[in-house]
mmCIF file of C-alpha atoms in Angstrom:
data_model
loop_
_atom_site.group_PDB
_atom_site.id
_atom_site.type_symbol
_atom_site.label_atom_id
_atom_site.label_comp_id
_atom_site.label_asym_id
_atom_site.label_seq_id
_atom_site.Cartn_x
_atom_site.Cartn_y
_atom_site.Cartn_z
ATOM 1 C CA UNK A 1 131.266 -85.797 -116.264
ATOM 2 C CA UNK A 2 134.976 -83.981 -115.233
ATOM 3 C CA UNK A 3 136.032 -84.228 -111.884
ATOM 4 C CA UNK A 4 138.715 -82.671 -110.299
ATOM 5 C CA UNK A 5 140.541 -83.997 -107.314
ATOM 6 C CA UNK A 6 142.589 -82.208 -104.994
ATOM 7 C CA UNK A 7 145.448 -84.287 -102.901
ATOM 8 C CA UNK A 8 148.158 -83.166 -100.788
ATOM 9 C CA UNK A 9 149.911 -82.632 -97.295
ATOM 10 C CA UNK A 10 147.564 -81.119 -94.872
ATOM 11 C CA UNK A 11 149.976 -79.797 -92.848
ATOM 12 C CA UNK A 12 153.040 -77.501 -93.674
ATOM 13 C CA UNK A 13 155.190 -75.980 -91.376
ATOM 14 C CA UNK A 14 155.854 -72.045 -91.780
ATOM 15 C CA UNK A 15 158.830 -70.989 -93.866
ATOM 16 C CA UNK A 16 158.188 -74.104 -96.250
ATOM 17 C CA UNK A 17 156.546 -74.975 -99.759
ATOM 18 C CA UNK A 18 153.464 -76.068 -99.603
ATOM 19 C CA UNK A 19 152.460 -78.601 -103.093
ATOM 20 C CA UNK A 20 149.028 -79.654 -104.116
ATOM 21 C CA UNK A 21 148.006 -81.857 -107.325
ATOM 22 C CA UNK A 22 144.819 -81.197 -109.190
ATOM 23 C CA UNK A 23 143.398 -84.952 -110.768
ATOM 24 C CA UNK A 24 141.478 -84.183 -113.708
ATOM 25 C CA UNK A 25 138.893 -87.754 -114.502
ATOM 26 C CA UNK A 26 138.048 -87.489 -117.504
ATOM 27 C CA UNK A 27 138.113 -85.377 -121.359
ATOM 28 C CA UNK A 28 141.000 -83.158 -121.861
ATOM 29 C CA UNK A 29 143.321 -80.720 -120.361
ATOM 30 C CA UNK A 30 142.943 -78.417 -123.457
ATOM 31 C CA UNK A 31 141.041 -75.908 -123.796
ATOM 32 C CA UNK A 32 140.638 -74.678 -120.727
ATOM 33 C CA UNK A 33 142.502 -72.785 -117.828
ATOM 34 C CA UNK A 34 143.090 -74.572 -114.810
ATOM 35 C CA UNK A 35 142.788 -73.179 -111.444
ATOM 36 C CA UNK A 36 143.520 -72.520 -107.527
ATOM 37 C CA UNK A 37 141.127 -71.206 -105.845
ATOM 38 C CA UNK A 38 141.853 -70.699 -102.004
ATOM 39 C CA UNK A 39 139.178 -70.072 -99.338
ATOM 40 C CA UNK A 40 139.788 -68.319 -95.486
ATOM 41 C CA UNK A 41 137.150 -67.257 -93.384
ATOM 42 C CA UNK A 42 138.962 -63.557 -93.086
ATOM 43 C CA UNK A 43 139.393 -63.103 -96.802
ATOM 44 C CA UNK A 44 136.646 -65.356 -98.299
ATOM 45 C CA UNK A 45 137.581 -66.758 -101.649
ATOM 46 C CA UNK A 46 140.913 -65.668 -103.038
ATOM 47 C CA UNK A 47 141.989 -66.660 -106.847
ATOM 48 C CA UNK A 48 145.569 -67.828 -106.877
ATOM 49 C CA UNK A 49 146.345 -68.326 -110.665
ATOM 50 C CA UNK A 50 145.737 -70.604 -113.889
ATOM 51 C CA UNK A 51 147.531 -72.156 -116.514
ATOM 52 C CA UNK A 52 146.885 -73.469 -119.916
ATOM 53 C CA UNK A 53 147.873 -76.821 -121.372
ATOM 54 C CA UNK A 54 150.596 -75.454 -123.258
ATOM 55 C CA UNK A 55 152.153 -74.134 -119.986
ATOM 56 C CA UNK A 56 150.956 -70.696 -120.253
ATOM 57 C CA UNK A 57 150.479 -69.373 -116.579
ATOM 58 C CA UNK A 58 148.829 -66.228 -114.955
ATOM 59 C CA UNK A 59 148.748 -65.787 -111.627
ATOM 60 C CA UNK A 60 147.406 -62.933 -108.494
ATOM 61 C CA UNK A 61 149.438 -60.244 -108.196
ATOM 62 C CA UNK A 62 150.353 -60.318 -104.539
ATOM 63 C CA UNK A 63 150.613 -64.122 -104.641
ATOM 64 C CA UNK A 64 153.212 -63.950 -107.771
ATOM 65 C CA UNK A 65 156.676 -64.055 -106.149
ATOM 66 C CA UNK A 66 155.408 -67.472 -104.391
ATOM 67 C CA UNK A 67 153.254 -69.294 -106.647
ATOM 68 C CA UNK A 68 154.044 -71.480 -109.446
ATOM 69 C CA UNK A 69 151.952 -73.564 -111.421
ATOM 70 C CA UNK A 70 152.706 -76.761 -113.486
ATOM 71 C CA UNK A 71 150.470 -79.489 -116.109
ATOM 72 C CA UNK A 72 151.761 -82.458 -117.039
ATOM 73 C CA UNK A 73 149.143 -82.885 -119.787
ATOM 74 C CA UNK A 74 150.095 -86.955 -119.909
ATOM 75 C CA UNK A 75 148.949 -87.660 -116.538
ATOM 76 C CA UNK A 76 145.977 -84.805 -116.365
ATOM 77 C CA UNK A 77 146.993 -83.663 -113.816
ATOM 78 C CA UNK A 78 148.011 -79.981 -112.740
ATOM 79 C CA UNK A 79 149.865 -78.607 -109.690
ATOM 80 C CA UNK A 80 150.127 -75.762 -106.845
ATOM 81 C CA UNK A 81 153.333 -74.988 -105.358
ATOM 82 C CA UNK A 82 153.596 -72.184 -102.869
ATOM 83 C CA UNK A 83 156.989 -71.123 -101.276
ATOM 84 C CA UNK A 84 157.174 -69.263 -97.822
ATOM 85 C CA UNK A 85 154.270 -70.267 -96.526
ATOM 86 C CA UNK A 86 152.790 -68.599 -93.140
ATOM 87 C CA UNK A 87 149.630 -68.943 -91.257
ATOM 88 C CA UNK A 88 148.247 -66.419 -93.518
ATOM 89 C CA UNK A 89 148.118 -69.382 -95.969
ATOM 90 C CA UNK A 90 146.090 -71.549 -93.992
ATOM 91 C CA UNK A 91 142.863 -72.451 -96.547
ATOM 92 C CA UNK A 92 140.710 -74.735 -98.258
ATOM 93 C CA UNK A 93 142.690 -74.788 -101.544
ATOM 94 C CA UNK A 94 140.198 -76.166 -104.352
ATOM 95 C CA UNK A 95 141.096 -76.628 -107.937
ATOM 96 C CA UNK A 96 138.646 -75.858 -110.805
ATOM 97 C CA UNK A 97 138.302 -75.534 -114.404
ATOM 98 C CA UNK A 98 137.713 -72.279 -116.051
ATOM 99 C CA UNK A 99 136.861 -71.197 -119.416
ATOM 100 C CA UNK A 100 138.973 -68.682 -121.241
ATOM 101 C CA UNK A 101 136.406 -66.354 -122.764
ATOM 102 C CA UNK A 102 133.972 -65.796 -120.115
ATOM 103 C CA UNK A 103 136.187 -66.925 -117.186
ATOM 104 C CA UNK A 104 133.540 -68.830 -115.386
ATOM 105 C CA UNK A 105 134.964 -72.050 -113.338
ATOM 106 C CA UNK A 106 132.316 -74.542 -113.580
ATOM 107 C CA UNK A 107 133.983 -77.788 -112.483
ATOM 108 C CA UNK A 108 135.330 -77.625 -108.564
ATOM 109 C CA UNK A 109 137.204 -79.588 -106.782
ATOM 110 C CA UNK A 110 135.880 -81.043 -103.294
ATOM 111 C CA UNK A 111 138.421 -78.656 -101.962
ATOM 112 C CA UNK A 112 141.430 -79.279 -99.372
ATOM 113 C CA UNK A 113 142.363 -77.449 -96.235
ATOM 114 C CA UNK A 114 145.707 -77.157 -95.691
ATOM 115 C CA UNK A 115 147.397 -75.365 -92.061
ATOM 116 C CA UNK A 116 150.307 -74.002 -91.982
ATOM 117 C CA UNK A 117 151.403 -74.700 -88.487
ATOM 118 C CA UNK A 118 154.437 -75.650 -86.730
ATOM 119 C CA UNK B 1 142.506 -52.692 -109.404
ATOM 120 C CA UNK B 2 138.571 -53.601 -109.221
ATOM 121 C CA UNK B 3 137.279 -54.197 -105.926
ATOM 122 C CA UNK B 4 133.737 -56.096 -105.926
ATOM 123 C CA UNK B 5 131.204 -55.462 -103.059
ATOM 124 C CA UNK B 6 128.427 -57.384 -102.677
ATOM 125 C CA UNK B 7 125.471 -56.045 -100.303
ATOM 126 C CA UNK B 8 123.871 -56.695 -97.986
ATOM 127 C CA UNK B 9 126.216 -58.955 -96.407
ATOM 128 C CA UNK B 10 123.054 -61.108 -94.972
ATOM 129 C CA UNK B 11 119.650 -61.837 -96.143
ATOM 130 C CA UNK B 12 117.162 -62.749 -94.126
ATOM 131 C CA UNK B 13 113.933 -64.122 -96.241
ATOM 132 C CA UNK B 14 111.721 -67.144 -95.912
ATOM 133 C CA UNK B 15 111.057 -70.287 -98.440
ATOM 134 C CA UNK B 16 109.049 -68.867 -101.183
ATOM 135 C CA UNK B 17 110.075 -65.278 -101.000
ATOM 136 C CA UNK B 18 112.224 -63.102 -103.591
ATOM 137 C CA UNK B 19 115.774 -63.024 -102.859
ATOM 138 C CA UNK B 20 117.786 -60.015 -104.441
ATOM 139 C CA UNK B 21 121.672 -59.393 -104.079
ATOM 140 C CA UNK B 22 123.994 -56.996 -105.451
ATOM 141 C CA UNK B 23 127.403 -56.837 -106.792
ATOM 142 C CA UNK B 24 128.972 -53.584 -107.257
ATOM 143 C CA UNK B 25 132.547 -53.258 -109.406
ATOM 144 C CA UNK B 26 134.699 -49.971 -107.736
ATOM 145 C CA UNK B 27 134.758 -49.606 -111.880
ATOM 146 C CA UNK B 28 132.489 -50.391 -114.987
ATOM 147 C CA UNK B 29 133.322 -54.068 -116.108
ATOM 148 C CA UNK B 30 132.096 -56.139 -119.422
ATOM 149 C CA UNK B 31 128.970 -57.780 -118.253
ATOM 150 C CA UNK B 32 130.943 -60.557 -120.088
ATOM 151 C CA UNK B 33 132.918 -61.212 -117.377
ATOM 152 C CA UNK B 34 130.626 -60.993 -114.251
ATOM 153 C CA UNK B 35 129.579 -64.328 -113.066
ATOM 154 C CA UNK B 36 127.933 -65.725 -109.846
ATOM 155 C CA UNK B 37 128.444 -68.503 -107.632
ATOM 156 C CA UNK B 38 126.413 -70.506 -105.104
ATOM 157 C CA UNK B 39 128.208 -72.234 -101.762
ATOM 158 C CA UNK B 40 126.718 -74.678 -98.869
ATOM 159 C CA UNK B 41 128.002 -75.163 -96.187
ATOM 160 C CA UNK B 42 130.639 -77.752 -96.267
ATOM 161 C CA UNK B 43 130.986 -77.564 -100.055
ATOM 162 C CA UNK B 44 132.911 -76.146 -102.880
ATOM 163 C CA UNK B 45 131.100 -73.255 -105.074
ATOM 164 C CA UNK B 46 128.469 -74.266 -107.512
ATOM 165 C CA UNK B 47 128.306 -72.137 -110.753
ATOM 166 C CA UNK B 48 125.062 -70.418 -111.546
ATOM 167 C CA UNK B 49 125.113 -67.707 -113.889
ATOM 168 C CA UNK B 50 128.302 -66.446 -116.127
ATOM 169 C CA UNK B 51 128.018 -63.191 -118.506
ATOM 170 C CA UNK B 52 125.549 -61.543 -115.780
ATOM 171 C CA UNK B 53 122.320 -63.773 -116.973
ATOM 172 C CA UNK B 54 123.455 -66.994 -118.835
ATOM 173 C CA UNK B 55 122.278 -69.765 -116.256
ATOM 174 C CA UNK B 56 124.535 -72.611 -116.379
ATOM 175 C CA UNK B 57 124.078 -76.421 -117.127
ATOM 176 C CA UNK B 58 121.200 -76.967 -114.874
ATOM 177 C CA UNK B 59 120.551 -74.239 -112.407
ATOM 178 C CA UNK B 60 116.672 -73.612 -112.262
ATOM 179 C CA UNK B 61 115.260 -70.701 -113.844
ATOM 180 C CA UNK B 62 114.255 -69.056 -110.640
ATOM 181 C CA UNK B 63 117.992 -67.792 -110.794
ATOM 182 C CA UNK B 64 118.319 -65.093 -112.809
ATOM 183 C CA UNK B 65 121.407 -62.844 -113.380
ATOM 184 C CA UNK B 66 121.004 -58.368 -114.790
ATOM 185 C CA UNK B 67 122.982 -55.627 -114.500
ATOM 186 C CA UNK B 68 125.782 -53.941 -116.215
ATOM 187 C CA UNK B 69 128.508 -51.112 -116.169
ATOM 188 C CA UNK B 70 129.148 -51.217 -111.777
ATOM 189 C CA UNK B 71 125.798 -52.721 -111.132
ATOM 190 C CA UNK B 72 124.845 -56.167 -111.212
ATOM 191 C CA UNK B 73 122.276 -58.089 -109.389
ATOM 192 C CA UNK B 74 121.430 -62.001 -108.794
ATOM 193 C CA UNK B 75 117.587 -62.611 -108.235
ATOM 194 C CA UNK B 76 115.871 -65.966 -107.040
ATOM 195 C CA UNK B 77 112.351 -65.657 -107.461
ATOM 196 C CA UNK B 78 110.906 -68.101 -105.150
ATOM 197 C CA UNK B 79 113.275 -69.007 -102.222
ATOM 198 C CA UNK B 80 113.410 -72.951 -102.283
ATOM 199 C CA UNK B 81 115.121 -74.466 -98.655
ATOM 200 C CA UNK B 82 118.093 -75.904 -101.009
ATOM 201 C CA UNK B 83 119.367 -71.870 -101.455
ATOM 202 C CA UNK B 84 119.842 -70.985 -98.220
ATOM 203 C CA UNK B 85 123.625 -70.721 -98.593
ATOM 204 C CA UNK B 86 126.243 -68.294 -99.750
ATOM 205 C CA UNK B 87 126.331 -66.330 -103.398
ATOM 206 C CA UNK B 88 129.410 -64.923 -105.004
ATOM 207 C CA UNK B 89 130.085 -62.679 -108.007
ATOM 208 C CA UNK B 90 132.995 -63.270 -109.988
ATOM 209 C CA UNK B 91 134.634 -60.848 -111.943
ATOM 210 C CA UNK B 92 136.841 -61.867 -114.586
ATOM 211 C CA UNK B 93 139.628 -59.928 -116.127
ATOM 212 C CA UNK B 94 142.869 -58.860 -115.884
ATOM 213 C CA UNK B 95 142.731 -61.221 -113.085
ATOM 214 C CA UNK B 96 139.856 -63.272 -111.159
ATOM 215 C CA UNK B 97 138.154 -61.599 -108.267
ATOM 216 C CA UNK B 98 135.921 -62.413 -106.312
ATOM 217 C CA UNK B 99 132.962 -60.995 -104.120
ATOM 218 C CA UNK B 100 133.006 -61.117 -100.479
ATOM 219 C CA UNK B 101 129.661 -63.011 -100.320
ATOM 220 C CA UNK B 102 125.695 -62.522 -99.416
ATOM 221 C CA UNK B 103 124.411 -64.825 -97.311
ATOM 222 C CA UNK B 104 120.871 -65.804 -97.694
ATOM 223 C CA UNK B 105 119.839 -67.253 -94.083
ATOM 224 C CA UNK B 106 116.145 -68.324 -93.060
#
């Protein structure tokens, strides 16, 4: 049974990156996408972007300019870094797995919140 | 860019009763790509249905998923007290987007 685990600062002050790491328990980064999912009450349940073991990223539109994501396939893990943050970014971030045909996530992370405050 | 409405934005029912939400895409979308997802309070999303009606790994078969084109529509037949909680649709595509939630209250 995959389980995902989301770890990070929960805290970031405005105007600075903000950097979460997706743990991934068991089977195999490939073939799935891997994903961050944030959550706000205002704007409900926002996708950030995925990427594929092979590096291959995709992310939101409006979130593009700020958001990379990373795998490092030998320690199955994957990563969220988002630059410029704001209070606008204050969420639960969760981390999921997708699949790449139908593009439903069916393993979540317990999900993190994360404030941007100073 | 598709924008994905769900109605209505509460629902009201008791245990036992039908529940019926809707998810309507601003354009037609593959009903490939439309899936639906389940939230408690407190927790991450649970998946329940992906390509409108395929129930996943272990969601009871009072959930059922129809629709195509703009229109799309989660049923639970008999409202058990466990599914009192929030529903999303999903659409996937170009990029993911989601609904902005039904919530099914006693």
């Amino acid at each position: 049974q995959v389980q995902l685990q989301e770890s990070g600062p929960g805290l970031v002050k405005p105007s600075e990156t903000l950097s979460l790491t997706c743990s991934v328990s068991v089977g195999s980064i490939s073939p799935y996408y891997w994903t961050w999912v944030r959550q706000t009450p205002g704007k409900g349940l926002e996708w950030i972007g995925y990427i594929f073991y092979n590096g291959a990223t995709k992310y939101n539109p409006y979130l593009e300019s700020r958001a990379t994501i990373s795998v490092d396939t030998s320690k199955m893990q994957f990563s969220l870094r988002l630059t410029s943050v704001t209070a606008a970014d204050t969420a639960v971030y969760y981390c999921a797995r997708q699949f790449r045909y139908f593009g439903q996530l069916d393993v979540w992370g317990q999900g993190t919140t994360v404030t941007v405050s100073s | 860019e598709i924008v994905l409405t769900q109605s209505p934005g509460t629902l009201s029912l008791s245990p036992g009763e039908r529940a019926t939400l809707s998810c309507r895409a601003s354009q037609s979308v593959s009903s490939d790509f439309l899936v639906w997802y389940q939230q408690r309070p407190g927790q991450a999303p649970r998946l329940l249905i992906y390509s409108t009606s395929i129930r996943a790994t272990g969601i009871p078969d009072r959930f059922s998923g129809s629709g195509s084109g703009t229109d799309f529509t989660l049923s639970i037949s008999r409202l058990e007290p466990e599914d009192f909680a929030v529903y999303f649709c999903q659409h996937y595509g170009h990029s993911v987007l989601f609904g902005q939630g039904t919530k099914v209250e006693i």
